[in-house]
Amino acid sequence: MLEVRNLQVYYGVIQALKDVSFTVNEGEVIALIGANGAGKTTILRTITGLISAKAGEVLYEGVNLQKIAPHKIVSLGIAHVPEGRHVFAQLTVYENLLMGAFTRKDKSEIEETLQSVYKRFPRLMERKNQLAGTLSGGEQQMLAMGRALMSRPKIMLMDEPSMGLSPILVGEIFDIIKSISESGTTVLLVEQNAKKALSIADRAYVLETGRIVLADDAKKLMNNESVKKAYLGE
Amino acid sequence: MSFLSYLIKGISLGSVYSIIALGYTMVYGIAKMLNFAHGDVIMVGGFVIYTLMSLAGINPLISVLAAIVICTLLGVTIEGIAYRPLRKASSLAVLITAIGVSYFLQNVALLVYGSNPKSFTSVINVPALKLADGKLTITGETLVTIPLCIIIMVILNLFIKKSKVGRSMIAVSEDKDAAVLMGVNVNKTIAITFAIGSALAGVASALMFSTYPNLSSTSGAMPGIKAFVAAVFGGIGSIPGAMIGGVLLGIIQILSSAYISTQLADAIVFLILILVLLIKPTGIMGKKLHEKV
């Protein structure tokens, strides 16, 4: 479904991604794990066109995404939940969700998706008229995910969804990611919380300073000695 | 009675400043740039009306509508040619370009219309209202300006709060990357913002020159700067701030020229701006958003 080939990305003279290649198949949950600054966020931002690559390709259902204007990528079925939520603080929860459906036209279908998002996140329903800037961190994360779901994505890219949340909320967020995946959406997950990420992923890639150093089934990686030592704190 | 009449005059001038300030503040909010050529778009609007109405004898309403259309096109063209290529440049480069565009417009007007100021004929043909046995006179220009500005502000507010385009404007002003992820075309949104701001400048040109009929290549500059002050005064980027800032500025200017000194009126306006910024750096309506992480 999504194939990244030999991606090279630079910030000025600093190379952030070195020859990164990986694939995501339909229906999978893929985790990209690695330390701060390994290049995980850069990969997601390059896929959705917020950063342009110096070399390499991002193929989505056979289309080279780098040839497509960034604002047109969401309508192909790719939703990106950015690191740090980035909800629109001055818009209400409801208006944020409508922004998620910006490229969709059919009002009754949008309403249907809205109800399904409210069903998945009852907290958003309760707070639909509240400004997003006044929500707690966990609620903002739910809003960012709900907003992404409003575009009815085939694949969701999620960047550090657990960042800054309490352990209880982290568990809640991961349950939601699991249920999103079970309802048929492919998930590409970037996480520093490797343990949690590997527990719900099918396969995972380990990044170190812009390079993929390991790729395997999530279960195998969980038992890999070097992964255990470096990322699982065992 | 004279105080009341000055106050009304101040509100009238202030509502024109508000309309101009809206152009500054919306563009700043969305493109994060100060469009210093905004005042000169008003001047161009004035010359369009002057040419059509006074020189070609065309009906005032049609002349004003033509000025609004031309200002809108001019604003979008300026944005496309001068500012869009600089989207990733430093803000200083954009600022210098804006000043360059401003001088360019002024000099083109100078070339075409010469340096002698033209006398602008009012486009408003409404009789003055005499109240309290003729002690209080409200001019026809004021009678049109204040309600018209209020209507424009109400419509603009509704447009931004309730429409999809309005929401996308708020989204772009707050977080460009996130807006792109939603599928918003940022360049298009910025162009729409320039179009709205410049259309308002067209309206402002008709209202302002009808009250202050001195039209020359530089007559957009001072109201432009005043409206910029009004926008900063109210909190740059804030739409209600621009409205309040504009009206307050107009009142302050007229009252200080009436009671203190005509020559010092402008100085007083800028002095008050400095005081406001010292006490509340974000302006009257400006607020820092506390985002929870």
XYZ file of C-alpha atoms in Angstrom:
527
model
C 0.000 0.000 0.000
C 2.734 2.427 1.024
C 6.301 1.985 -0.063
C 9.183 4.236 0.883
C 12.249 3.764 -1.310
C 15.759 5.006 -0.575
C 14.600 8.224 1.044
C 17.245 10.888 1.644
C 16.209 14.009 3.526
C 18.384 16.944 4.563
C 17.859 19.848 6.937
C 20.339 22.285 5.454
C 23.610 20.356 5.415
C 22.535 17.856 8.044
C 21.271 14.570 6.699
C 18.184 13.502 8.643
C 17.290 10.382 6.664
C 19.866 8.095 5.104
C 18.559 5.725 2.471
C 15.385 4.791 4.328
C 13.216 2.093 2.741
C 10.245 0.277 4.151
C 6.791 -0.939 3.218
C 3.373 -0.867 4.794
C 0.829 -3.421 3.605
C -2.893 -2.904 3.723
C -4.403 -3.723 7.108
C -1.102 -3.757 8.981
C -0.019 -1.820 12.024
C 3.581 -0.801 11.428
C 5.667 0.793 14.148
C 8.713 2.971 13.614
C 10.665 3.054 16.822
C 13.853 4.812 17.785
C 15.321 7.452 20.027
C 14.693 11.165 19.918
C 16.162 12.603 16.720
C 16.397 9.272 14.917
C 14.270 10.627 12.068
C 10.878 9.116 12.807
C 8.919 12.357 12.556
C 10.886 13.354 9.457
C 9.702 10.185 7.725
C 6.037 10.959 8.395
C 6.420 14.615 7.410
C 8.106 13.591 4.169
C 5.316 11.135 3.341
C 2.644 13.834 3.688
C 4.692 16.399 1.790
C 5.471 18.807 4.625
C 9.166 18.211 3.922
C 10.598 17.482 0.495
C 13.125 14.730 0.025
C 16.418 15.167 -1.751
C 16.245 11.706 -3.224
C 14.094 8.623 -3.050
C 10.429 7.922 -3.565
C 7.255 7.611 -1.551
C 4.833 5.381 -3.436
C 1.242 5.131 -2.290
C -0.972 2.752 -4.252
C 1.474 3.187 -7.111
C 1.397 7.014 -7.026
C 4.568 8.969 -6.293
C 3.456 11.284 -3.478
C 6.331 13.668 -4.018
C 4.810 14.742 -7.306
C 1.535 15.681 -5.579
C 0.801 19.008 -3.884
C 0.913 18.480 -0.100
C -2.672 19.678 0.453
C -3.975 17.080 -2.021
C -2.444 14.117 -0.218
C -5.173 13.814 2.430
C -7.841 13.233 -0.202
C -5.930 10.171 -1.429
C -6.764 8.535 1.897
C -3.725 9.421 4.001
C -4.327 11.118 7.348
C -1.467 12.377 9.499
C -1.861 12.929 13.231
C 1.109 15.198 13.908
C 3.435 15.105 16.880
C 2.194 17.463 19.573
C -1.451 17.111 18.343
C -1.578 20.479 16.531
C -5.300 20.923 17.022
C -6.668 24.353 16.080
C -6.819 26.029 19.492
C -9.151 28.849 18.445
C -11.692 26.530 16.860
C -14.157 24.440 18.826
C -13.906 20.667 19.010
C -16.731 20.407 16.477
C -15.069 22.890 14.106
C -11.772 21.018 14.398
C -13.554 17.830 13.376
C -15.140 19.621 10.428
C -11.653 20.763 9.373
C -10.726 17.084 9.260
C -13.397 16.605 6.603
C -12.258 19.693 4.681
C -11.772 17.922 1.362
C -15.037 15.993 1.543
C -18.176 17.317 -0.070
C -21.147 15.145 0.884
C -22.734 16.681 4.000
C -24.751 13.647 5.064
C -21.707 11.381 4.788
C -19.645 13.837 6.804
C -22.362 13.845 9.466
C -22.236 10.049 9.524
C -18.465 10.060 10.058
C -18.882 12.741 12.729
C -21.288 10.519 14.657
C -18.909 7.568 14.403
C -16.064 9.744 15.735
C -18.259 10.910 18.621
C -19.096 7.297 19.311
C -15.434 6.360 19.423
C -14.553 9.420 21.528
C -17.521 10.248 23.800
C -15.379 12.942 25.477
C -15.293 14.895 22.218
C -19.074 14.755 22.028
C -19.331 16.152 25.566
C -16.946 18.945 24.707
C -17.948 19.636 21.141
C -18.582 23.347 21.688
C -15.458 23.924 23.746
C -12.402 25.606 22.213
C -9.769 22.994 21.436
C -7.086 25.076 23.173
C -8.826 24.522 26.502
C -8.758 20.711 26.312
C -6.388 18.554 28.337
C -3.475 16.826 26.613
C -5.285 13.504 26.382
C -8.412 15.127 25.008
C -6.351 17.021 22.445
C -4.791 13.739 21.352
C -8.264 12.251 20.952
C -9.329 15.302 18.977
C -6.284 15.070 16.713
C -7.094 11.411 16.049
C -10.802 12.120 15.595
C -9.977 14.949 13.210
C -7.799 12.589 11.161
C -10.601 9.994 11.083
C -12.956 12.645 9.669
C -11.167 12.349 6.325
C -12.057 8.631 6.287
C -8.444 7.595 5.747
C -7.259 4.295 4.348
C -4.006 4.772 6.232
C -3.337 6.800 9.349
C 0.117 8.087 10.229
C 0.389 8.690 13.953
C 3.291 10.581 15.444
C 4.009 10.007 19.145
C 0.368 9.681 20.211
C 1.399 8.800 23.769
C 3.719 11.771 24.269
C 3.178 13.575 27.558
C 0.227 11.464 28.649
C -0.310 9.633 31.925
C 0.096 5.820 31.866
C -3.670 5.307 32.095
C -4.269 7.596 29.124
C -1.453 5.968 27.174
C -3.215 2.637 27.596
C -6.483 4.210 26.487
C -4.912 5.781 23.393
C -3.290 2.499 22.372
C -6.607 0.665 22.781
C -8.132 3.222 20.434
C -5.339 2.786 17.883
C -5.941 -0.960 18.033
C -9.649 -0.523 17.445
C -9.011 1.900 14.560
C -6.817 -0.760 13.008
C -9.441 -3.448 13.623
C -12.044 -1.370 11.834
C -9.942 -1.629 8.683
C -7.610 1.374 8.696
C -3.930 0.725 8.099
C -1.721 2.338 10.749
C 1.834 3.656 10.571
C 2.827 4.464 14.110
C 5.848 6.433 15.273
C 6.638 5.997 18.951
C 9.293 6.449 21.560
C 7.290 4.179 23.823
C 8.653 1.099 22.071
C 7.091 -1.400 24.425
C 3.565 -0.142 23.805
C 4.154 0.285 20.096
C 5.517 -3.245 19.649
C 2.627 -4.666 21.661
C 0.077 -3.572 19.049
C 2.202 -3.625 15.871
C 2.433 -6.397 13.324
C 5.886 -5.414 12.129
C 8.317 -2.741 13.189
C 11.378 -0.883 11.971
C 14.064 0.403 14.294
C 15.668 3.714 13.367
C 19.014 4.979 14.515
C 20.343 8.388 13.413
C 18.378 8.441 10.188
C 18.957 4.837 9.190
C 16.836 1.711 9.535
C 18.952 -0.743 11.492
C 16.429 -3.476 12.194
C 13.228 -4.697 10.618
C 11.206 -7.622 11.801
C 7.934 -8.904 13.207
C 7.006 -6.919 16.295
C 6.983 -10.036 18.478
C 10.463 -11.038 17.374
C 11.764 -7.544 17.983
C 10.348 -7.621 21.474
C 12.593 -10.591 22.203
C 15.607 -9.186 20.389
C 18.412 -8.640 22.889
C 19.683 -5.343 21.515
C 16.163 -3.932 21.209
C 15.421 -5.017 24.765
C 18.510 -3.267 25.999
C 18.173 -0.060 24.007
C 14.422 0.520 23.846
C 12.544 -1.641 26.295
C 14.625 -0.846 29.338
C 15.172 -4.462 30.292
C -23.413 69.555 21.498
C -20.072 70.177 19.843
C -18.568 67.282 21.809
C -21.261 64.975 20.491
C -20.664 66.121 16.954
C -16.891 65.543 17.315
C -17.578 62.142 18.781
C -19.781 61.168 15.846
C -17.166 62.474 13.425
C -14.550 60.428 15.260
C -16.630 57.258 15.103
C -17.169 57.824 11.394
C -13.459 58.271 10.659
C -12.697 55.427 13.046
C -15.008 53.012 11.293
C -13.160 53.704 8.037
C -9.883 53.003 9.864
C -11.449 49.762 11.115
C -12.280 48.652 7.602
C -8.710 49.366 6.500
C -7.236 47.815 9.651
C -9.157 44.610 8.931
C -7.100 44.232 5.761
C -3.860 44.592 7.707
C -4.832 42.322 10.522
C -6.299 39.521 8.394
C -3.253 39.425 6.145
C -0.953 39.514 9.152
C -2.901 36.753 10.857
C -2.737 34.457 7.861
C 0.434 35.282 5.961
C 2.346 36.609 9.016
C 3.415 39.643 7.031
C 2.747 43.369 7.186
C 1.423 44.506 3.855
C 2.578 48.096 3.847
C 1.188 48.566 0.349
C -2.322 48.213 1.760
C -2.773 51.971 2.212
C -1.746 52.609 -1.384
C -4.431 50.246 -2.614
C -6.882 52.727 -1.064
C -5.233 55.513 -3.025
C -5.614 53.493 -6.233
C -9.286 52.954 -5.381
C -9.653 56.723 -4.968
C -8.139 57.404 -8.376
C -10.335 54.770 -10.019
C -13.461 56.450 -8.654
C -12.129 59.906 -9.544
C -11.350 58.836 -13.103
C -14.641 57.092 -13.721
C -16.912 59.524 -11.941
C -15.310 62.934 -12.330
C -13.488 62.453 -15.634
C -15.706 59.963 -17.481
C -19.013 60.972 -15.899
C -20.007 57.469 -14.875
C -22.616 56.859 -12.160
C -21.078 56.984 -8.617
C -22.328 53.560 -7.547
C -20.877 51.879 -10.624
C -17.616 53.783 -10.110
C -17.389 52.567 -6.525
C -18.138 48.977 -7.530
C -15.482 49.209 -10.235
C -13.001 50.523 -7.649
C -13.777 47.580 -5.351
C -13.228 45.113 -8.198
C -9.982 46.782 -9.299
C -8.659 46.967 -5.717
C -9.461 43.278 -5.235
C -7.637 42.313 -8.424
C -4.740 44.585 -7.503
C -4.425 43.022 -4.040
C -4.436 39.484 -5.422
C -1.947 40.458 -8.132
C 0.420 42.082 -5.631
C 0.252 38.980 -3.469
C 0.873 36.664 -6.407
C 3.715 38.599 -7.993
C 5.499 40.195 -5.062
C 4.779 38.163 -1.928
C 4.116 34.579 -2.977
C 7.649 33.970 -4.303
C 8.920 35.088 -0.886
C 6.827 32.663 1.146
C 9.926 31.014 2.588
C 12.082 34.153 2.703
C 12.908 36.044 5.893
C 10.225 38.377 7.194
C 12.575 41.312 6.653
C 12.773 40.563 2.925
C 8.980 40.477 2.733
C 8.692 43.745 4.657
C 11.129 45.497 2.318
C 9.226 44.133 -0.677
C 5.977 45.492 0.751
C 7.540 48.929 1.126
C 8.805 48.615 -2.441
C 5.313 47.784 -3.711
C 3.995 50.791 -1.797
C 6.461 53.166 -3.489
C 5.791 51.534 -6.828
C 2.042 52.199 -6.594
C 2.622 55.776 -5.409
C 4.995 56.516 -8.242
C 2.775 54.999 -10.905
C -0.061 57.213 -9.627
C 2.286 60.197 -9.680
C 3.252 59.412 -13.255
C -0.333 59.063 -14.438
C -2.070 61.812 -12.460
C 0.752 64.239 -11.745
C 1.653 65.806 -8.437
C -1.232 68.254 -8.113
C -3.821 66.956 -5.652
C -7.202 66.233 -7.194
C -10.441 67.240 -5.597
C -12.538 64.149 -5.051
C -16.281 64.545 -5.463
C -18.271 62.768 -2.789
C -19.926 59.585 -3.992
C -22.511 59.913 -1.258
C -25.586 61.913 -2.070
C -27.489 61.875 1.206
C -28.690 65.088 2.839
C -27.182 66.024 6.185
C -29.237 65.392 9.272
C -29.867 68.415 11.493
C -30.753 67.662 15.083
C -31.443 69.761 18.201
C -32.580 72.871 16.313
C -29.628 72.741 13.963
C -27.044 72.642 16.739
C -25.985 69.131 15.788
C -25.353 68.358 12.160
C -24.513 64.895 10.944
C -23.215 64.848 7.378
C -24.581 62.491 4.771
C -21.147 60.871 4.538
C -21.246 60.002 8.227
C -24.824 58.761 7.940
C -23.684 56.278 5.306
C -20.219 55.445 6.636
C -21.079 54.274 10.146
C -23.937 51.859 9.312
C -22.109 50.551 6.245
C -18.988 49.780 8.255
C -21.054 48.062 10.934
C -22.780 45.912 8.307
C -19.438 44.984 6.727
C -17.964 43.993 10.066
C -20.969 41.857 11.000
C -20.925 40.076 7.650
C -17.163 39.544 7.810
C -17.409 38.118 11.303
C -20.168 35.729 10.281
C -18.208 34.728 7.194
C -15.087 33.893 9.184
C -16.883 32.136 12.027
C -19.479 30.211 10.073
C -18.183 29.456 6.588
C -15.852 26.703 5.527
C -13.494 29.198 3.882
C -13.523 31.273 7.071
C -12.648 28.250 9.168
C -9.800 27.386 6.830
C -8.536 30.966 7.221
C -8.442 30.560 10.999
C -6.749 27.185 10.575
C -4.034 28.601 8.294
C -3.435 31.560 10.593
C -2.988 29.255 13.542
C -1.029 26.371 12.113
C -0.086 26.220 8.447
C 1.267 22.668 8.494
C -1.772 21.266 10.266
C -4.019 23.126 7.802
C -2.149 21.524 4.891
C -2.671 18.104 6.488
C -6.420 18.819 6.483
C -6.220 19.491 2.743
C -6.292 23.280 2.872
C -4.553 24.996 -0.042
C -2.549 27.607 1.846
C -1.710 29.746 -1.199
C -5.347 29.905 -2.195
C -6.385 30.830 1.338
C -3.806 33.626 1.466
C -5.003 34.902 -1.928
C -8.610 34.935 -0.680
C -7.499 36.907 2.361
C -5.762 39.478 0.185
C -8.869 39.671 -1.997
C -11.115 40.382 0.995
C -8.700 42.901 2.506
C -8.293 44.740 -0.793
C -12.024 44.773 -1.491
C -12.441 46.417 1.919
C -9.747 48.917 0.930
C -11.878 49.718 -2.123
C -14.896 50.419 0.080
C -12.713 52.461 2.421
C -11.424 54.567 -0.471
C -14.957 55.601 -1.445
C -15.895 56.460 2.140
C -12.681 58.198 3.114
C -12.217 60.407 0.066
C -15.884 61.397 0.199
C -15.227 62.891 3.628
C -11.614 63.993 3.061
C -11.571 64.906 -0.631
C -7.873 65.591 -1.077
C -6.624 62.935 -3.503
C -2.961 62.561 -4.430
C -0.477 59.751 -4.943
C 0.455 59.751 -1.263
C -2.999 60.132 0.246
C -3.277 56.422 0.971
C -0.082 56.327 3.002
C -1.150 58.156 6.157
C -4.545 56.456 6.586
C -2.712 53.210 5.850
C -0.275 53.801 8.685
C -3.075 54.942 11.005
C -5.030 51.801 10.246
C -1.897 49.765 10.877
C -1.610 51.520 14.238
C -5.282 50.711 14.858
C -4.615 47.049 14.094
C -1.646 46.952 16.476
C -3.635 48.956 19.008
C -6.429 46.377 18.962
C -4.045 43.426 18.836
C -2.617 42.533 15.444
C -4.165 39.376 14.034
C -7.392 39.921 15.954
C -10.432 40.868 13.897
C -12.518 42.362 16.729
C -9.303 44.097 17.818
C -8.991 45.826 14.448
C -12.578 47.009 14.669
C -12.254 48.391 18.190
C -8.776 49.771 17.560
C -9.946 51.590 14.436
C -12.945 53.245 16.085
C -10.920 54.262 19.159
C -8.195 55.709 16.973
C -10.689 57.768 14.981
C -12.266 59.154 18.148
C -8.892 59.946 19.714
C -7.718 61.703 16.558
C -10.806 63.880 16.121
C -11.123 64.747 19.805
C -7.472 65.646 20.173
C -7.497 67.799 17.064
C -10.642 69.520 18.360
C -9.620 70.079 21.967
C -5.833 69.933 22.050
C -4.225 70.824 18.765
C -4.814 69.975 15.134
C -1.084 69.830 14.484
C -0.490 67.513 17.417
C -3.421 65.169 16.724
C -1.310 62.609 14.882
C 1.431 62.783 17.499
C -1.140 62.118 20.207
C -2.457 59.120 18.288
C 1.018 57.591 18.127
C 1.760 58.517 21.753
C -1.308 56.609 22.883
C -0.211 53.655 20.792
C 3.142 53.651 22.574
C 1.416 53.820 25.958
C -0.947 50.973 25.119
C 1.915 48.820 23.935
C 3.922 49.574 27.065
C 1.052 48.520 29.288
C -0.324 45.694 27.164
C 2.177 44.635 24.495
C -0.311 42.380 22.709
C -2.816 45.206 22.148
C -6.306 45.566 23.519
C -7.816 42.341 22.211
C -4.580 40.490 21.612
C -4.097 37.515 23.826
C -1.461 34.951 24.238
C -2.849 31.520 23.666
C -1.907 29.117 26.357
C -1.772 25.757 24.747
C -1.685 22.768 26.957
C 0.872 20.180 26.066
